Amino acid sequence: MSPGLKHDVISSLFWRLVEQGGRQFVQLLVQIILARLLAPDMFGTLAVALVFVNLGNVIVTSGLNTALVQSKEINKDDWHTVFWLCLGVGVGMFLVVTMAAPLIASFYGQPELKTVIRALSLLFIINAYNSVQVAWLQRSLHFRPFARATLLSVVVSGAFGVVVAAAGGGLWALVCQQIAYQCVNCLALSFSVPWKPRFRFSPTRARALYAFGWKLLVSSLLDTLYQNLASLLIGKRFSSTDLGLFSQGQKMPAAAGTMLNGALRPVFLSAFSRVQDNPAQLKHIMRRSLKSVTFMLFPVMACLAVVAEPLVRMLMGEQWLPCVPYLQGMCVVYALLPVQTTNLGAINAMSRSDVFLRLEVVKKAYGIVLLLGAVCVLKDMRAVIVAYIADALLATCINAFPCKRLIGYSYLEQVRDIAPAAVLALACALVAVPVGMLRLAPPATMIAQIALMLTLYLALSRLLRMDSFTYIADTAIGLITKEKRNG
């Protein structure tokens, strides 16, 4: 990796970590407060409504925002063309979902879903503007304004949601939080991003961008539908309370996994795109990113799984204890997420959206079968978690398969690269589990287990001279030294 590219990547990754870390921390704090103010069934109702909103948002962007980031060359008209396309689709989705809301509410037997879905469908129009702003920042590797806007949005929307909940707003506290977040984020970015929409539209460029973007659209639709399929099935087959527990059980693992993976994906997507014509360099960046992120993420997920019960009991209360098995299972799922993201990012960077689409079709086909079997055949919520874990394990292999041919980075090589961190994190977790048998107070149990695990993990990493530990430590020291020198 060239020094200039390395500096851009590390700087961008830092700001993405600030943005994702701050966002996930505040959101998690808000969710904990709301969980004490609201009942589980309200979170279940919101989860069902968000399925249709998330699907609509994918259609609104149509894969065009990713096309703006990854295209080798773009001109000024491309930005405006994409905006007007997205806005038109956004208005159309608003009308469609608004008219479909009564049918959805009737299907789930939840009358309140009608007004909730109609209110959230306003986000389609807001996100049409926001998606172009985000694409501009990602393409330029300029993530500091993005971090500021995200942190402002999550704080303002979180405070708004808590105030509404404390005032007795119930379910509408969650709805107001969702809308406030997107409004504040879009407004904050408008002051930082120099691009502003103008009445320019190029049919030629629209066709060219869609030629690339439509495959990503189909892939994203499949992925979003699959990610939300559990909410649709659980909301119909089980109760809204079950869905609320399942939804909240995902929140903490998702917060930790998204913080690192969400920081990694756009930064390395841009970095991969810059070296897409050099397979050797692309493989080098891939290996470094995969090893570094999993080295940091594996112990975090292991800690979270070990302390799950005292953590839920202390933060959310006794009524949420049934979500503990879901939380622990999702720790495994999110620990494997960087393996998938890194491979898919490299495939996209090489403009192989055709390969990307085929992979998504295969993964979603067996994933849906696993999920339908768990919900409709076994009719057991625990089987849903097993289905998610099996899907994640299979996906790591399938996503890695094309990379052996495209850049020479095989699945076995990837397993060898991440195995040391995985084995070490698991071993430290097994050492910490017996601490929970001492019957200490929940805070004391958590602190003791986390301290023991992380101390062992870092000490053994240094003792064994693990490559990822050395690289991360040297990089951090280099950045600190440079800051002191500049200061």
CSV table of N, CA and C in Angstrom, one decimal, residues 47-178:
chain,number,residue,atom,x,y,z
A,47,ALA,N,-40.3,-3.1,14.6
A,47,ALA,CA,-39.5,-3.9,13.8
A,47,ALA,C,-40.3,-4.3,12.5
A,48,VAL,N,-41.5,-4.6,12.6
A,48,VAL,CA,-42.3,-5.0,11.4
A,48,VAL,C,-42.4,-3.8,10.5
A,49,ALA,N,-42.7,-2.6,11.0
A,49,ALA,CA,-42.8,-1.4,10.1
A,49,ALA,C,-41.5,-1.1,9.4
A,50,LEU,N,-40.4,-1.3,10.1
A,50,LEU,CA,-39.1,-1.0,9.5
A,50,LEU,C,-38.7,-1.9,8.4
A,51,VAL,N,-39.3,-3.1,8.4
A,51,VAL,CA,-39.0,-4.0,7.3
A,51,VAL,C,-39.4,-3.3,5.9
A,52,PHE,N,-40.6,-2.8,5.9
A,52,PHE,CA,-41.1,-2.2,4.6
A,52,PHE,C,-40.3,-0.9,4.3
A,53,VAL,N,-40.0,-0.2,5.4
A,53,VAL,CA,-39.2,1.1,5.2
A,53,VAL,C,-37.8,0.8,4.7
A,54,ASN,N,-37.2,-0.2,5.2
A,54,ASN,CA,-35.8,-0.6,4.8
A,54,ASN,C,-35.8,-1.1,3.3
A,55,LEU,N,-36.8,-1.9,3.0
A,55,LEU,CA,-36.9,-2.4,1.6
A,55,LEU,C,-37.1,-1.2,0.6
A,56,GLY,N,-38.0,-0.3,1.0
A,56,GLY,CA,-38.2,0.9,0.2
A,56,GLY,C,-37.0,1.8,0.0
A,57,ASN,N,-36.2,1.9,1.1
A,57,ASN,CA,-35.0,2.7,1.0
A,57,ASN,C,-34.0,2.1,0.0
A,58,VAL,N,-33.9,0.8,0.0
A,58,VAL,CA,-33.0,0.2,-1.0
A,58,VAL,C,-33.5,0.5,-2.4
A,59,ILE,N,-34.8,0.4,-2.6
A,59,ILE,CA,-35.3,0.7,-4.0
A,59,ILE,C,-35.0,2.2,-4.3
A,60,VAL,N,-35.1,3.1,-3.4
A,60,VAL,CA,-34.9,4.5,-3.6
A,60,VAL,C,-33.5,4.8,-4.1
A,61,THR,N,-32.5,4.2,-3.5
A,61,THR,CA,-31.1,4.4,-3.9
A,61,THR,C,-30.8,3.7,-5.2
A,62,SER,N,-31.5,2.5,-5.4
A,62,SER,CA,-31.4,1.7,-6.6
A,62,SER,C,-29.9,1.3,-7.0
A,63,GLY,N,-29.1,1.3,-6.0
A,63,GLY,CA,-27.7,0.9,-6.2
A,63,GLY,C,-26.9,2.0,-6.8
A,64,LEU,N,-27.5,3.2,-7.1
A,64,LEU,CA,-26.9,4.3,-7.8
A,64,LEU,C,-25.8,5.0,-6.9
A,65,ASN,N,-26.1,5.1,-5.6
A,65,ASN,CA,-25.1,5.7,-4.7
A,65,ASN,C,-23.8,4.9,-4.7
A,66,THR,N,-23.9,3.6,-4.7
A,66,THR,CA,-22.7,2.8,-4.7
A,66,THR,C,-22.0,2.9,-6.1
A,67,ALA,N,-22.8,3.1,-7.2
A,67,ALA,CA,-22.2,3.3,-8.5
A,67,ALA,C,-21.4,4.6,-8.5
A,68,LEU,N,-21.9,5.6,-7.8
A,68,LEU,CA,-21.2,6.9,-7.8
A,68,LEU,C,-19.8,6.8,-7.1
A,69,VAL,N,-19.8,5.9,-6.0
A,69,VAL,CA,-18.6,5.7,-5.3
A,69,VAL,C,-17.6,4.9,-6.1
A,70,GLN,N,-18.0,3.9,-6.8
A,70,GLN,CA,-17.1,3.0,-7.4
A,70,GLN,C,-16.7,3.2,-8.9
A,71,SER,N,-17.5,4.1,-9.5
A,71,SER,CA,-17.1,4.4,-10.9
A,71,SER,C,-15.7,5.0,-11.1
A,72,LYS,N,-15.0,4.6,-12.0
A,72,LYS,CA,-13.6,5.1,-12.2
A,72,LYS,C,-13.7,6.6,-12.5
A,73,GLU,N,-14.6,7.0,-13.4
A,73,GLU,CA,-14.7,8.4,-13.7
A,73,GLU,C,-16.2,8.8,-13.7
A,74,ILE,N,-16.4,10.0,-13.0
A,74,ILE,CA,-17.8,10.5,-13.0
A,74,ILE,C,-17.7,12.0,-13.3
A,75,ASN,N,-18.7,12.6,-13.8
A,75,ASN,CA,-18.8,14.1,-14.0
A,75,ASN,C,-19.8,14.7,-13.1
A,76,LYS,N,-19.9,16.0,-13.2
A,76,LYS,CA,-20.8,16.8,-12.3
A,76,LYS,C,-22.3,16.4,-12.6
A,77,ASP,N,-22.6,16.1,-13.8
A,77,ASP,CA,-24.0,15.8,-14.1
A,77,ASP,C,-24.4,14.5,-13.5
A,78,ASP,N,-23.5,13.6,-13.2
A,78,ASP,CA,-23.8,12.3,-12.6
A,78,ASP,C,-24.5,12.5,-11.3
A,79,TRP,N,-24.0,13.4,-10.5
A,79,TRP,CA,-24.5,13.6,-9.1
A,79,TRP,C,-26.0,14.1,-9.2
A,80,HIS,N,-26.2,15.0,-10.1
A,80,HIS,CA,-27.6,15.6,-10.2
A,80,HIS,C,-28.5,14.5,-10.9
A,81,THR,N,-28.0,13.8,-11.8
A,81,THR,CA,-28.8,12.7,-12.4
A,81,THR,C,-29.3,11.7,-11.4
A,82,VAL,N,-28.4,11.2,-10.6
A,82,VAL,CA,-28.7,10.3,-9.6
A,82,VAL,C,-29.7,10.8,-8.6
A,83,PHE,N,-29.5,12.1,-8.2
A,83,PHE,CA,-30.4,12.7,-7.2
A,83,PHE,C,-31.9,12.7,-7.8
A,84,TRP,N,-32.1,13.1,-9.0
A,84,TRP,CA,-33.4,13.2,-9.5
A,84,TRP,C,-34.0,11.9,-9.7
A,85,LEU,N,-33.2,10.9,-10.1
A,85,LEU,CA,-33.7,9.5,-10.2
A,85,LEU,C,-34.2,9.0,-8.8
A,86,CYS,N,-33.3,9.2,-7.8
A,86,CYS,CA,-33.6,8.7,-6.5
A,86,CYS,C,-34.9,9.5,-5.9
A,87,LEU,N,-35.0,10.8,-6.2
A,87,LEU,CA,-36.1,11.5,-5.7
A,87,LEU,C,-37.4,11.0,-6.3
A,88,GLY,N,-37.4,10.8,-7.6
A,88,GLY,CA,-38.6,10.3,-8.3
A,88,GLY,C,-39.0,9.0,-7.7
A,89,VAL,N,-38.1,8.1,-7.5
A,89,VAL,CA,-38.4,6.8,-7.0
A,89,VAL,C,-38.9,6.9,-5.5
A,90,GLY,N,-38.3,7.8,-4.8
A,90,GLY,CA,-38.7,8.1,-3.4
A,90,GLY,C,-40.1,8.5,-3.3
A,91,VAL,N,-40.5,9.4,-4.1
A,91,VAL,CA,-41.9,9.9,-4.1
A,91,VAL,C,-42.9,8.7,-4.5
A,92,GLY,N,-42.4,7.9,-5.5
A,92,GLY,CA,-43.2,6.8,-5.9
A,92,GLY,C,-43.4,5.7,-4.8
A,93,MET,N,-42.3,5.5,-4.0
A,93,MET,CA,-42.3,4.5,-2.9
A,93,MET,C,-43.2,5.1,-1.8
A,94,PHE,N,-43.1,6.4,-1.6
A,94,PHE,CA,-44.0,7.0,-0.5
A,94,PHE,C,-45.5,6.7,-0.8
A,95,LEU,N,-45.9,6.9,-2.1
A,95,LEU,CA,-47.3,6.7,-2.5
A,95,LEU,C,-47.6,5.2,-2.4
A,96,VAL,N,-46.8,4.3,-2.8
A,96,VAL,CA,-47.1,2.9,-2.8
A,96,VAL,C,-47.2,2.4,-1.4
A,97,VAL,N,-46.3,2.7,-0.5
A,97,VAL,CA,-46.3,2.2,0.8
A,97,VAL,C,-47.4,2.8,1.6
A,98,THR,N,-47.7,4.1,1.4
A,98,THR,CA,-48.8,4.7,2.1
A,98,THR,C,-50.2,4.0,1.8
A,99,MET,N,-50.4,3.7,0.5
A,99,MET,CA,-51.6,3.0,0.1
A,99,MET,C,-51.6,1.5,0.6
A,100,ALA,N,-50.5,0.9,0.7
A,100,ALA,CA,-50.4,-0.5,1.2
A,100,ALA,C,-50.5,-0.6,2.7
A,101,ALA,N,-50.3,0.5,3.4
A,101,ALA,CA,-50.2,0.4,4.9
A,101,ALA,C,-51.5,-0.3,5.5
A,102,PRO,N,-52.7,0.0,5.1
A,102,PRO,CA,-53.9,-0.7,5.7
A,102,PRO,C,-53.8,-2.2,5.5
A,103,LEU,N,-53.4,-2.6,4.3
A,103,LEU,CA,-53.3,-4.1,4.1
A,103,LEU,C,-52.3,-4.8,5.0
A,104,ILE,N,-51.1,-4.1,5.2
A,104,ILE,CA,-50.1,-4.6,6.0
A,104,ILE,C,-50.6,-4.7,7.5
A,105,ALA,N,-51.2,-3.7,7.9
A,105,ALA,CA,-51.8,-3.7,9.3
A,105,ALA,C,-52.8,-4.8,9.5
A,106,SER,N,-53.6,-5.0,8.5
A,106,SER,CA,-54.7,-6.0,8.6
A,106,SER,C,-54.0,-7.4,8.6
A,107,PHE,N,-53.0,-7.6,7.8
A,107,PHE,CA,-52.3,-8.9,7.7
A,107,PHE,C,-51.7,-9.3,9.0
A,108,TYR,N,-51.1,-8.4,9.7
A,108,TYR,CA,-50.5,-8.7,11.0
A,108,TYR,C,-51.5,-8.5,12.2
A,109,GLY,N,-52.7,-8.0,11.9
A,109,GLY,CA,-53.6,-7.8,13.0
A,109,GLY,C,-53.2,-6.8,14.0
A,110,GLN,N,-52.5,-5.8,13.5
A,110,GLN,CA,-52.0,-4.7,14.4
A,110,GLN,C,-52.5,-3.4,13.7
A,111,PRO,N,-53.6,-2.8,14.1
A,111,PRO,CA,-54.2,-1.6,13.5
A,111,PRO,C,-53.2,-0.4,13.6
A,112,GLU,N,-52.4,-0.3,14.7
A,112,GLU,CA,-51.5,0.8,14.8
A,112,GLU,C,-50.4,0.8,13.8
A,113,LEU,N,-50.2,-0.3,13.1
A,113,LEU,CA,-49.2,-0.4,12.0
A,113,LEU,C,-49.5,0.6,10.9
A,114,LYS,N,-50.7,0.8,10.6
A,114,LYS,CA,-51.1,1.7,9.5
A,114,LYS,C,-50.5,3.1,9.6
A,115,THR,N,-50.8,3.7,10.7
A,115,THR,CA,-50.3,5.1,10.8
A,115,THR,C,-48.7,5.1,11.0
A,116,VAL,N,-48.2,4.1,11.7
A,116,VAL,CA,-46.8,4.0,11.9
A,116,VAL,C,-46.0,3.9,10.5
A,117,ILE,N,-46.5,3.0,9.7
A,117,ILE,CA,-45.8,2.8,8.4
A,117,ILE,C,-46.0,4.1,7.5
A,118,ARG,N,-47.1,4.7,7.5
A,118,ARG,CA,-47.3,5.9,6.8
A,118,ARG,C,-46.4,7.1,7.2
A,119,ALA,N,-46.2,7.2,8.5
A,119,ALA,CA,-45.3,8.2,9.0
A,119,ALA,C,-43.9,7.9,8.6
A,120,LEU,N,-43.5,6.7,8.8
A,120,LEU,CA,-42.1,6.3,8.4
A,120,LEU,C,-41.8,6.4,6.9
A,121,SER,N,-42.8,6.3,6.1
A,121,SER,CA,-42.6,6.4,4.6
A,121,SER,C,-42.1,7.7,4.2
A,122,LEU,N,-42.2,8.7,5.0
A,122,LEU,CA,-41.6,10.1,4.7
A,122,LEU,C,-40.1,10.0,4.5
A,123,LEU,N,-39.5,9.0,5.1
A,123,LEU,CA,-38.1,8.8,5.1
A,123,LEU,C,-37.6,8.5,3.6
A,124,PHE,N,-38.5,8.0,2.8
A,124,PHE,CA,-38.0,7.7,1.4
A,124,PHE,C,-37.6,9.0,0.7
A,125,ILE,N,-38.3,10.1,0.9
A,125,ILE,CA,-38.0,11.3,0.2
A,125,ILE,C,-36.7,11.9,0.8
A,126,ILE,N,-36.6,11.9,2.1
A,126,ILE,CA,-35.4,12.4,2.8
A,126,ILE,C,-34.2,11.7,2.4
A,127,ASN,N,-34.3,10.3,2.3
A,127,ASN,CA,-33.1,9.5,2.0
A,127,ASN,C,-32.6,9.7,0.5
A,128,ALA,N,-33.5,10.1,-0.3
A,128,ALA,CA,-33.1,10.3,-1.7
A,128,ALA,C,-32.1,11.4,-1.8
A,129,TYR,N,-32.2,12.4,-1.0
A,129,TYR,CA,-31.2,13.5,-0.9
A,129,TYR,C,-30.0,13.0,-0.1
A,130,ASN,N,-30.2,12.4,1.0
A,130,ASN,CA,-29.2,12.0,1.9
A,130,ASN,C,-28.2,11.0,1.2
A,131,SER,N,-28.7,10.1,0.4
A,131,SER,CA,-27.9,9.1,-0.2
A,131,SER,C,-26.8,9.7,-1.1
A,132,VAL,N,-27.1,10.8,-1.8
A,132,VAL,CA,-26.1,11.4,-2.7
A,132,VAL,C,-25.0,12.1,-1.8
A,133,GLN,N,-25.5,12.7,-0.8
A,133,GLN,CA,-24.5,13.3,0.1
A,133,GLN,C,-23.5,12.3,0.7
A,134,VAL,N,-24.0,11.2,1.1
A,134,VAL,CA,-23.2,10.1,1.7
A,134,VAL,C,-22.2,9.6,0.6
A,135,ALA,N,-22.7,9.4,-0.6
A,135,ALA,CA,-21.9,8.9,-1.7
A,135,ALA,C,-20.7,9.9,-2.0
A,136,TRP,N,-21.0,11.2,-1.9
A,136,TRP,CA,-20.0,12.2,-2.2
A,136,TRP,C,-18.9,12.1,-1.1
A,137,LEU,N,-19.2,11.9,0.1
A,137,LEU,CA,-18.2,11.8,1.2
A,137,LEU,C,-17.4,10.5,1.1
A,138,GLN,N,-18.1,9.4,0.8
A,138,GLN,CA,-17.4,8.2,0.6
A,138,GLN,C,-16.4,8.2,-0.5
A,139,ARG,N,-16.8,8.7,-1.6
A,139,ARG,CA,-15.9,8.8,-2.8
A,139,ARG,C,-14.7,9.6,-2.5
A,140,SER,N,-14.8,10.7,-1.8
A,140,SER,CA,-13.7,11.6,-1.5
A,140,SER,C,-12.9,11.2,-0.3
A,141,LEU,N,-13.3,10.1,0.4
A,141,LEU,CA,-12.7,9.6,1.6
A,141,LEU,C,-12.7,10.8,2.7
A,142,HIS,N,-13.7,11.5,2.7
A,142,HIS,CA,-13.8,12.7,3.6
A,142,HIS,C,-14.9,12.4,4.6
A,143,PHE,N,-14.5,11.7,5.7
A,143,PHE,CA,-15.4,11.2,6.7
A,143,PHE,C,-15.6,12.0,8.0
A,144,ARG,N,-14.8,13.1,8.1
A,144,ARG,CA,-15.0,13.9,9.3
A,144,ARG,C,-16.3,14.6,9.4
A,145,PRO,N,-16.8,15.2,8.3
A,145,PRO,CA,-18.2,15.8,8.4
A,145,PRO,C,-19.2,14.8,8.6
A,146,PHE,N,-19.0,13.6,8.0
A,146,PHE,CA,-20.0,12.5,8.2
A,146,PHE,C,-20.1,12.1,9.7
A,147,ALA,N,-18.9,12.1,10.3
A,147,ALA,CA,-18.9,11.7,11.8
A,147,ALA,C,-19.6,12.7,12.6
A,148,ARG,N,-19.4,14.0,12.3
A,148,ARG,CA,-20.0,15.1,13.1
A,148,ARG,C,-21.5,15.0,12.9
A,149,ALA,N,-22.0,14.9,11.6
A,149,ALA,CA,-23.4,14.9,11.4
A,149,ALA,C,-24.1,13.7,12.0
A,150,THR,N,-23.4,12.5,12.0
A,150,THR,CA,-24.0,11.3,12.6
A,150,THR,C,-24.2,11.4,14.1
A,151,LEU,N,-23.1,11.9,14.7
A,151,LEU,CA,-23.2,12.1,16.2
A,151,LEU,C,-24.2,13.1,16.6
A,152,LEU,N,-24.3,14.2,15.9
A,152,LEU,CA,-25.4,15.2,16.2
A,152,LEU,C,-26.7,14.6,16.0
A,153,SER,N,-26.9,13.8,14.9
A,153,SER,CA,-28.2,13.2,14.6
A,153,SER,C,-28.7,12.2,15.7
A,154,VAL,N,-27.7,11.4,16.1
A,154,VAL,CA,-28.1,10.3,17.0
A,154,VAL,C,-28.4,10.9,18.4
A,155,VAL,N,-27.7,12.0,18.8
A,155,VAL,CA,-27.9,12.6,20.1
A,155,VAL,C,-29.3,13.3,20.1
A,156,VAL,N,-29.5,14.1,19.1
A,156,VAL,CA,-30.8,14.9,19.0
A,156,VAL,C,-32.0,13.9,18.9
A,157,SER,N,-31.9,12.9,18.0
A,157,SER,CA,-33.0,12.0,17.8
A,157,SER,C,-33.2,11.1,19.1
A,158,GLY,N,-32.1,10.7,19.7
A,158,GLY,CA,-32.3,9.9,20.9
A,158,GLY,C,-32.9,10.7,22.0
A,159,ALA,N,-32.5,11.9,22.2
A,159,ALA,CA,-33.1,12.8,23.3
A,159,ALA,C,-34.6,13.0,23.0
A,160,PHE,N,-34.9,13.2,21.7
A,160,PHE,CA,-36.3,13.4,21.3
A,160,PHE,C,-37.1,12.2,21.6
A,161,GLY,N,-36.6,11.0,21.3
A,161,GLY,CA,-37.3,9.8,21.5
A,161,GLY,C,-37.6,9.5,23.0
A,162,VAL,N,-36.6,9.8,23.8
A,162,VAL,CA,-36.7,9.6,25.3
A,162,VAL,C,-37.7,10.5,25.9
A,163,VAL,N,-37.7,11.8,25.4
A,163,VAL,CA,-38.6,12.8,26.0
A,163,VAL,C,-40.1,12.3,25.6
A,164,VAL,N,-40.3,11.9,24.4
A,164,VAL,CA,-41.6,11.5,24.0
A,164,VAL,C,-42.1,10.3,24.8
A,165,ALA,N,-41.1,9.3,25.0
A,165,ALA,CA,-41.5,8.1,25.8
A,165,ALA,C,-41.8,8.5,27.2
A,166,ALA,N,-41.0,9.4,27.8
A,166,ALA,CA,-41.3,9.8,29.2
A,166,ALA,C,-42.6,10.5,29.3
A,167,ALA,N,-43.0,11.2,28.3
A,167,ALA,CA,-44.3,11.9,28.3
A,167,ALA,C,-45.5,11.0,28.0
A,168,GLY,N,-45.2,9.7,27.8
A,168,GLY,CA,-46.3,8.8,27.6
A,168,GLY,C,-46.6,8.5,26.1
A,169,GLY,N,-45.7,8.8,25.3
A,169,GLY,CA,-45.9,8.7,23.8
A,169,GLY,C,-45.9,7.2,23.3
A,170,GLY,N,-45.4,6.3,24.1
A,170,GLY,CA,-45.5,4.9,23.8
A,170,GLY,C,-44.7,4.6,22.5
A,171,LEU,N,-45.4,3.9,21.6
A,171,LEU,CA,-44.8,3.5,20.3
A,171,LEU,C,-44.3,4.7,19.5
A,172,TRP,N,-45.0,5.8,19.6
A,172,TRP,CA,-44.6,7.0,18.8
A,172,TRP,C,-43.3,7.6,19.2
A,173,ALA,N,-42.8,7.2,20.4
A,173,ALA,CA,-41.4,7.6,20.8
A,173,ALA,C,-40.4,7.0,19.8
A,174,LEU,N,-40.6,5.7,19.5
A,174,LEU,CA,-39.7,5.0,18.6
A,174,LEU,C,-39.8,5.6,17.2
A,175,VAL,N,-41.0,5.9,16.7
A,175,VAL,CA,-41.3,6.4,15.4
A,175,VAL,C,-40.6,7.8,15.3
A,176,CYS,N,-40.8,8.7,16.2
A,176,CYS,CA,-40.3,10.0,16.2
A,176,CYS,C,-38.8,10.0,16.2
A,177,GLN,N,-38.2,9.0,16.9
A,177,GLN,CA,-36.7,8.9,16.9
A,177,GLN,C,-36.2,8.6,15.6
A,178,GLN,N,-36.8,7.7,14.8
A,178,GLN,CA,-36.4,7.3,13.5
A,178,GLN,C,-36.5,8.5,12.5
